[in-house]
Short mmCIF file of C-alpha atoms and ligand atoms in Angstrom, two decimals:
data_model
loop_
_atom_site.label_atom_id
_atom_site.label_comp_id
_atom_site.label_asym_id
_atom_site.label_seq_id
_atom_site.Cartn_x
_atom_site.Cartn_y
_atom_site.Cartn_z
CA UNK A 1 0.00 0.00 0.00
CA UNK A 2 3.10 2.72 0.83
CA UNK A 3 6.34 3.02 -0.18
CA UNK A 4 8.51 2.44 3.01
CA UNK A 5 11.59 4.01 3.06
CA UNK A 6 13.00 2.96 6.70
CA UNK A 7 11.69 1.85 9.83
CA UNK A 8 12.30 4.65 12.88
CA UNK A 9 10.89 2.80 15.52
CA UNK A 10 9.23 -0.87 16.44
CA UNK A 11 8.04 -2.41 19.22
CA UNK A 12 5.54 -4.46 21.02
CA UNK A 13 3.66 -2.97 23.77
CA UNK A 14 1.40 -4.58 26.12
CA UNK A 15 -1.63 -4.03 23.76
CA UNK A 16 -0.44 -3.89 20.68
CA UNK A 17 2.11 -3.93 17.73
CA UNK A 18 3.47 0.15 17.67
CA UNK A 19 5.74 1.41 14.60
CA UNK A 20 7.11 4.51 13.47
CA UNK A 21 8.32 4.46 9.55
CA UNK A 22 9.30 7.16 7.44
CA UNK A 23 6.94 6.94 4.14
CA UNK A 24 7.67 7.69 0.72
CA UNK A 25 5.06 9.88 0.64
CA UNK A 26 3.14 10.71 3.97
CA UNK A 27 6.46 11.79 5.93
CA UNK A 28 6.30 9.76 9.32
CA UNK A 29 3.96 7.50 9.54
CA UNK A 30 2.95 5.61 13.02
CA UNK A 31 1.03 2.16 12.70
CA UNK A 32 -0.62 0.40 15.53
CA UNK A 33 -1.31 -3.38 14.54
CA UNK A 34 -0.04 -2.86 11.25
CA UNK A 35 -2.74 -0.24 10.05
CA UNK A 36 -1.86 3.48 9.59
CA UNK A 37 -3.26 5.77 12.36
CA UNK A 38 -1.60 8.91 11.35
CA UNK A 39 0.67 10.40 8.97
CA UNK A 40 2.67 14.44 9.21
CA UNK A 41 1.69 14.95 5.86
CA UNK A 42 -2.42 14.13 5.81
CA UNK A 43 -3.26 13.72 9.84
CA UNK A 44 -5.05 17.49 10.04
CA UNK A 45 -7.67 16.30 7.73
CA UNK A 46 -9.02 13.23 9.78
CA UNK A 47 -8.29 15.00 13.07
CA UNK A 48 -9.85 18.24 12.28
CA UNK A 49 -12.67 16.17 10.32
CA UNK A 50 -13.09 14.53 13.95
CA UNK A 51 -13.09 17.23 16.12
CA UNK A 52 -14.85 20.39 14.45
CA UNK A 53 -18.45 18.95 13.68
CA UNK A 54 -19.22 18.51 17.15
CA UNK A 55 -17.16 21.20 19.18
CA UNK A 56 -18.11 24.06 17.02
CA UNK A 57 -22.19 22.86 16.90
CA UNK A 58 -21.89 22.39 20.78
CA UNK A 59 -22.71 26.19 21.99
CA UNK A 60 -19.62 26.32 24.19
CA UNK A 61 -18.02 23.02 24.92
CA UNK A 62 -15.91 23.31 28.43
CA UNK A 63 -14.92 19.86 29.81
CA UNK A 64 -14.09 17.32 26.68
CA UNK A 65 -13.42 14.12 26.97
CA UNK A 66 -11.52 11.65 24.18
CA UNK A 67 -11.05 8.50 24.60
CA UNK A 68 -8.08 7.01 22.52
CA UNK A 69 -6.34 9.34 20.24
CA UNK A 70 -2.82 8.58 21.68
CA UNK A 71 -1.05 10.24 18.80
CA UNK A 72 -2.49 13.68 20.69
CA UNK A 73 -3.82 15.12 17.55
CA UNK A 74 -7.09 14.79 18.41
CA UNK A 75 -6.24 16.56 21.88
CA UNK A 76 -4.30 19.35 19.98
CA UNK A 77 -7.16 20.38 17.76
CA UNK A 78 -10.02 20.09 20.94
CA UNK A 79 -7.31 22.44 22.62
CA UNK A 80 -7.89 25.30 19.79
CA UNK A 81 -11.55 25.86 21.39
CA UNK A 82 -10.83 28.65 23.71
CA UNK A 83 -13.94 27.74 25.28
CA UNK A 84 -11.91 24.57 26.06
CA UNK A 85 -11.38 24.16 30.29
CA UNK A 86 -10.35 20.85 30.96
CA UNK A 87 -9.63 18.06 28.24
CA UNK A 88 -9.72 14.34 29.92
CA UNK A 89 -7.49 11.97 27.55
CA UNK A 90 -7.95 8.56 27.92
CA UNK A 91 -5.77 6.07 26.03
CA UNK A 92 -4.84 2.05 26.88
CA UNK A 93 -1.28 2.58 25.85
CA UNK A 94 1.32 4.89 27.63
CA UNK A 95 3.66 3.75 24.87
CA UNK A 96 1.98 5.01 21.98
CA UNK A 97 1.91 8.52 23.71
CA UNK A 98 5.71 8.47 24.38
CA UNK A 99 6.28 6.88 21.21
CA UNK A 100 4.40 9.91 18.69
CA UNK A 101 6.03 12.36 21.99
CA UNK A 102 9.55 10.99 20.70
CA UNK A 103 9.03 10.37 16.69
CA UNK A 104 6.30 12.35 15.91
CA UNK A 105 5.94 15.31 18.16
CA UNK A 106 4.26 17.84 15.17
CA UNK A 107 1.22 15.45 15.84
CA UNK A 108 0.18 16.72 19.33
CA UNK A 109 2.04 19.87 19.20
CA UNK A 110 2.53 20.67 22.56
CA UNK A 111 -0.74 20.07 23.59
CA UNK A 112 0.00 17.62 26.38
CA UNK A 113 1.91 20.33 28.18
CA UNK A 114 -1.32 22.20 27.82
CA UNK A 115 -2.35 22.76 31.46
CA UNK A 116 -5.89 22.34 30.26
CA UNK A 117 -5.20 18.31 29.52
CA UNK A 118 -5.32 15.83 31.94
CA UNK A 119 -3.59 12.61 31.04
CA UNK A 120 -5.43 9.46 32.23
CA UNK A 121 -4.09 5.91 30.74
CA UNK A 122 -6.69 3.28 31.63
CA UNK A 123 -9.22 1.54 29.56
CA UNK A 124 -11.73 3.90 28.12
CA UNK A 125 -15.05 1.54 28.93
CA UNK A 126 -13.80 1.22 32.23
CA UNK A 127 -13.32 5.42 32.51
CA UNK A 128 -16.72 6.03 31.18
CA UNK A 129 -18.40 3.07 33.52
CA UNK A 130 -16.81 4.81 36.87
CA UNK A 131 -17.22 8.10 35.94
CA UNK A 132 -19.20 10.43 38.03
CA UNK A 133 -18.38 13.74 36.23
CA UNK A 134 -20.53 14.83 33.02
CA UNK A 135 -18.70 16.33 30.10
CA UNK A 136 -19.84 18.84 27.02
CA UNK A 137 -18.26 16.42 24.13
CA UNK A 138 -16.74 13.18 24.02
CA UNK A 139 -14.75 12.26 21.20
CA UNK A 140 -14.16 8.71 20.83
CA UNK A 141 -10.82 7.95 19.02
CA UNK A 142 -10.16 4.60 18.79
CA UNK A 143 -8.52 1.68 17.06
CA UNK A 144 -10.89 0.21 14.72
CA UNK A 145 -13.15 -2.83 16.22
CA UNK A 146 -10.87 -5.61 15.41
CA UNK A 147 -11.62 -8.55 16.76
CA UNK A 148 -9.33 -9.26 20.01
CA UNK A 149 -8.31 -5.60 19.67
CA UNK A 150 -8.19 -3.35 22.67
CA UNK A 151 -11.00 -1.15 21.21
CA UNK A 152 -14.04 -3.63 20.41
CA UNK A 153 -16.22 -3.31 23.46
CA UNK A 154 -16.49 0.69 23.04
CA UNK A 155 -18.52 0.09 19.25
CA UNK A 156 -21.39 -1.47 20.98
CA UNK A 157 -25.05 0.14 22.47
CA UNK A 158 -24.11 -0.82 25.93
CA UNK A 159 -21.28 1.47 25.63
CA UNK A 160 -23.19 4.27 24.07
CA UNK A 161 -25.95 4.34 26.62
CA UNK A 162 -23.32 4.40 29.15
CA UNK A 163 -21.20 7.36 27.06
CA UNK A 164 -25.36 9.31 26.76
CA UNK A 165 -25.21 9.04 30.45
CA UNK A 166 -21.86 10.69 31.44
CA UNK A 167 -22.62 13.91 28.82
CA UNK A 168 -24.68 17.23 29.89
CA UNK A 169 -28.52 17.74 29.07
CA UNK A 170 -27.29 19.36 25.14
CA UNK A 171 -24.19 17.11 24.74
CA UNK A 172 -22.80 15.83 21.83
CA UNK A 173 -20.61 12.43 21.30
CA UNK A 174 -18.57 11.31 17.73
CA UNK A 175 -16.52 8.39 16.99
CA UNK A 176 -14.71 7.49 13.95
CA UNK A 177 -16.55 5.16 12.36
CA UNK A 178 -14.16 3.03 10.08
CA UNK A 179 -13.78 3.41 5.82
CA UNK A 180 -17.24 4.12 4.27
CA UNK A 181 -15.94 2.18 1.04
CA UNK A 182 -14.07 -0.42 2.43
CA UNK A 183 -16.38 -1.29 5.75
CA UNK A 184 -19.75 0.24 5.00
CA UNK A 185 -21.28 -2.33 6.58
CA UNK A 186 -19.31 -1.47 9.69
CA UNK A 187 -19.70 2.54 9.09
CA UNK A 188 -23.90 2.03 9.15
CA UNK A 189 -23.67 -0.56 12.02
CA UNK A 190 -22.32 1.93 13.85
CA UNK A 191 -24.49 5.05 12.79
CA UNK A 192 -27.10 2.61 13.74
CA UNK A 193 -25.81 1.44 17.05
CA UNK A 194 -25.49 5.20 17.71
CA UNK A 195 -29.23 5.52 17.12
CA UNK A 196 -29.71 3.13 19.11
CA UNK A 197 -28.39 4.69 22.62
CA UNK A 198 -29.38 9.00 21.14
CA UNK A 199 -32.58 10.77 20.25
CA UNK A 200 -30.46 12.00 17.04
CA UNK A 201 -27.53 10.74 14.99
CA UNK A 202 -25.88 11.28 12.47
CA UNK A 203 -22.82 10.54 10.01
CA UNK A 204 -20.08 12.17 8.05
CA UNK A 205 -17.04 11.15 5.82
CA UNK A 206 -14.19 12.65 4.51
CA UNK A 207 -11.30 11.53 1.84
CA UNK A 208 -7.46 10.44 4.18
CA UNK A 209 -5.15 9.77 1.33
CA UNK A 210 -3.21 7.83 3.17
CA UNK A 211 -5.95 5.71 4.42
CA UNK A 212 -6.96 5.08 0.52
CA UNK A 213 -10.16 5.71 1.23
CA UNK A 214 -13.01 7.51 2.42
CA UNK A 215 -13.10 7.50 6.43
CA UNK A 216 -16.50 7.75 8.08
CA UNK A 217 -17.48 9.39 11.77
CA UNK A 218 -20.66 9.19 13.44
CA UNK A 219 -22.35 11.21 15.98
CA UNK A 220 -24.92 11.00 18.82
CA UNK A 221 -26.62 13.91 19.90
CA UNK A 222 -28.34 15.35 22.86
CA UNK A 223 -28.63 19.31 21.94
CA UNK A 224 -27.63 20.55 18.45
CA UNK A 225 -26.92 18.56 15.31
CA UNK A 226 -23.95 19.22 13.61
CA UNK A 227 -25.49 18.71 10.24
CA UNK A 228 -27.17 22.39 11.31
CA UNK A 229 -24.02 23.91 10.64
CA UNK A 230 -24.08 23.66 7.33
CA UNK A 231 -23.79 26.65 5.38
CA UNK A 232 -23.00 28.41 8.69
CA UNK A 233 -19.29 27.21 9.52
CA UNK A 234 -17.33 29.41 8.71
CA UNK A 235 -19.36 31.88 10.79
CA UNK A 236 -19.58 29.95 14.02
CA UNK A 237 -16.17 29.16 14.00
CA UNK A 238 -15.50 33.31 13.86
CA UNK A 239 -17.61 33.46 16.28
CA UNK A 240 -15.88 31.58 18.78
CA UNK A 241 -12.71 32.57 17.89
CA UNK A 242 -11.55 29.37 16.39
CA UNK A 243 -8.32 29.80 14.09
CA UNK A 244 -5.67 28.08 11.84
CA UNK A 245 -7.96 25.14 10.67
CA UNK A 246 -5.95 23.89 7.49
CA UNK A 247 -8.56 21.66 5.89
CA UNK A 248 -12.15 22.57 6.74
CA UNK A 249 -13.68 25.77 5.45
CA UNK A 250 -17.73 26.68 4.12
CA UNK A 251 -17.28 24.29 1.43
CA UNK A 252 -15.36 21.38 2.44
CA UNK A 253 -17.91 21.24 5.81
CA UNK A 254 -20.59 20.73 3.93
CA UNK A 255 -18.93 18.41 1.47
CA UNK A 256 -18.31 15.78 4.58
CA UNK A 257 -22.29 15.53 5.05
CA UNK A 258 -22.29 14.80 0.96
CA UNK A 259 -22.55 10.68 1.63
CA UNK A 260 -22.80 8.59 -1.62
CA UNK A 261 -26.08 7.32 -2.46
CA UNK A 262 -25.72 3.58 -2.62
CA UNK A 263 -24.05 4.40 1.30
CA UNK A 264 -27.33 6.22 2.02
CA UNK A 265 -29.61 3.51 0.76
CA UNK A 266 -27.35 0.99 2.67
CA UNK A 267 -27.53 2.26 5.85
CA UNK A 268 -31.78 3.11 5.48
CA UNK A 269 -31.91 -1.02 4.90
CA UNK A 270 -29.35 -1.49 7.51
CA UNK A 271 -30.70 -3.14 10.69
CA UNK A 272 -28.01 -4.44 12.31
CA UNK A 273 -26.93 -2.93 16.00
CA UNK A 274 -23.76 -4.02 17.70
CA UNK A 275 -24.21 -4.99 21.16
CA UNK A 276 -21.80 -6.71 23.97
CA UNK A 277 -23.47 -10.01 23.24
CA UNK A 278 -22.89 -9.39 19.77
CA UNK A 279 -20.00 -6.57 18.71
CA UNK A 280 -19.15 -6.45 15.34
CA UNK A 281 -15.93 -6.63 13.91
CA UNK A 282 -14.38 -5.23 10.90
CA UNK A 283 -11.97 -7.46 8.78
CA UNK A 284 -8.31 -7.25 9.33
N1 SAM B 1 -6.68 7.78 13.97
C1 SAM B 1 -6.78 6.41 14.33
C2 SAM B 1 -7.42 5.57 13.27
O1 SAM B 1 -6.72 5.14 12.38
O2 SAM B 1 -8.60 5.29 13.33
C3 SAM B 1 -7.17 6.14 15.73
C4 SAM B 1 -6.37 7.01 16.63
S1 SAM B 1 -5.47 6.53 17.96
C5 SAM B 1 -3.79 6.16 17.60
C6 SAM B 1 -6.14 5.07 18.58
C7 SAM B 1 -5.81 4.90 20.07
O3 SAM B 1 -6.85 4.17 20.72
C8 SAM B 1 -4.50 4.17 20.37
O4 SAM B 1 -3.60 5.05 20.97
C9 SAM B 1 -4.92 3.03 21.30
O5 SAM B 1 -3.97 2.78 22.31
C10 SAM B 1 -6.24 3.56 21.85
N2 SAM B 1 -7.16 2.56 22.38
C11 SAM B 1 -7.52 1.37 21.84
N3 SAM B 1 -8.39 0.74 22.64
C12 SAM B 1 -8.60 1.53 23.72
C13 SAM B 1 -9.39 1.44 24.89
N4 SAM B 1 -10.14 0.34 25.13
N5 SAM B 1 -9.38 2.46 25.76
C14 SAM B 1 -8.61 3.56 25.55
N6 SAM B 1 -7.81 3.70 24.46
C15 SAM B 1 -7.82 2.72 23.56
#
């Protein structure tokens, strides 16, 4: 799939297989498991693609949580709300922090030194099942649901009642959802698992070169829908003083709401809801 020039790091952590290569044409590249997570070159569109659709439709998100997103790029671009007071991170692997720290520090950009970021390592089911606090947002940045991989159990409607419980009255949730080409069976499983555990949900996609594909995110509302802010983005993120986004502007927000059509007729058959009893997976 990529040229690999050389291999910068390598190792085996308790939870997973974590490498660091230099592509030929993505710049550093860190895999988890074998699969590309992130990349210097393309890693602003899937993170800002994550973030932005929920934290600029909340009105004024203050206490964010993420669970996963190790790489801290996903932290970094929460941290560019000034609304932003506290940012809980929770990841399963201390290593994969230190390792993007060490080989790939443009990817969190000094946002773990952010006072506003509070470092928890920990299983993110378990977080959200002893968690007494309510947050704003909760992004949910995770591994995709491989079977006998670390992230599985957070895909399913148990775990998105439990994530409805621990957000505020108008709070909004999003996950990425896997590739909308490659899994789209997984994508609307999810949407629909989503819908499932909120009164309104919702899915996007957006084009990650280096993922050759199209990657999908879902959401789970309890106050505004981000589909809303289309036509208005550009606006609201004025408005609350949000700056430097690289990839999304007026047009490319409304182009990740622009699903194909045989997607959209997919997901309006698609019945199937993940559950503990029953997760589903997507292929290796
Ligand atoms: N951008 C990525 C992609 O390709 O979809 C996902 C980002 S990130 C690197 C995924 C993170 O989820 C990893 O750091 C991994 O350690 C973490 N993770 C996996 N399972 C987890 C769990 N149960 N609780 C918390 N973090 C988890």
């Amino acid at each position: 799939m990529h040229g690999i020039r050389r291999t910068i790091h390598s190792e085996r952590s308790e939870f997973q297989d974590i490498d660091v290569v230099e592509s030929e044409d993505y710049g550093r590249m860190l895999l988890l498991d074998g699969k590309v997570q992130s990349t210097v070159r393309d890693e602003h569109i899937y993170h800002e693609s994550l973030v932005h659709p929920a934290m600029v439709a909340h009105a004024s998100p203050k206490e964010v949580l993420i669970l996963g997103g190790g790489e801290g790029g996903t932290l970094r671009e929460v941290l560019r709300h000034p609304s932003v007071e506290r940012a809980v991170m929770v990841d399963i692997d201390r290593r994969v922090v230190q390792v993007s720290k060490e080989y790939m520090p443009e990817l969190s950009g000094g946002a773990f030194e952010d006072p506003r970021a509070e470092l928890v390592f920990g299983d993110g089911r378990r977080y959200v099942e002893e968690c007494v606090g309510e947050f704003d947002v909760a992004i949910v940045d995770l591994t995709d649901p491989l079977e006998g991989g670390p992230g599985a159990m957070l895909y399913t409607k148990e775990f998105y009642a439990l994530l409805s419980r621990i957000l505020k009255n108008d709070g909004i949730m999003v996950t990425q959802a896997t590739s909308t080409y490659y899994s789209d069976y997984c994508f609307a499983t999810i949407l629909k698992t989503v819908g499932s555990a909120f009164q309104t949900a919702g899915g996007y996609h957006v084009w990650v070169p280096s993922y050759d594909s199209t990657w999908g995110f879902v959401y789970g509302t309890k106050g505004p829908d981000p589909n809303g802010l289309i036509g208005r983005f550009e606006e609201a993120t004025a408005r609350k003083g949000l700056k430097c986004l690289r990839y999304l502007d007026e047009k490319t927000y409304q182009a990740l709401f622009a699903l194909p059509k045989e997607l959209v007729e997919k997901i309006r058959r698609w019945e199937l809801v993940a559950t503990d009893a029953k997760p589903t997976f997507m292929p290796v």
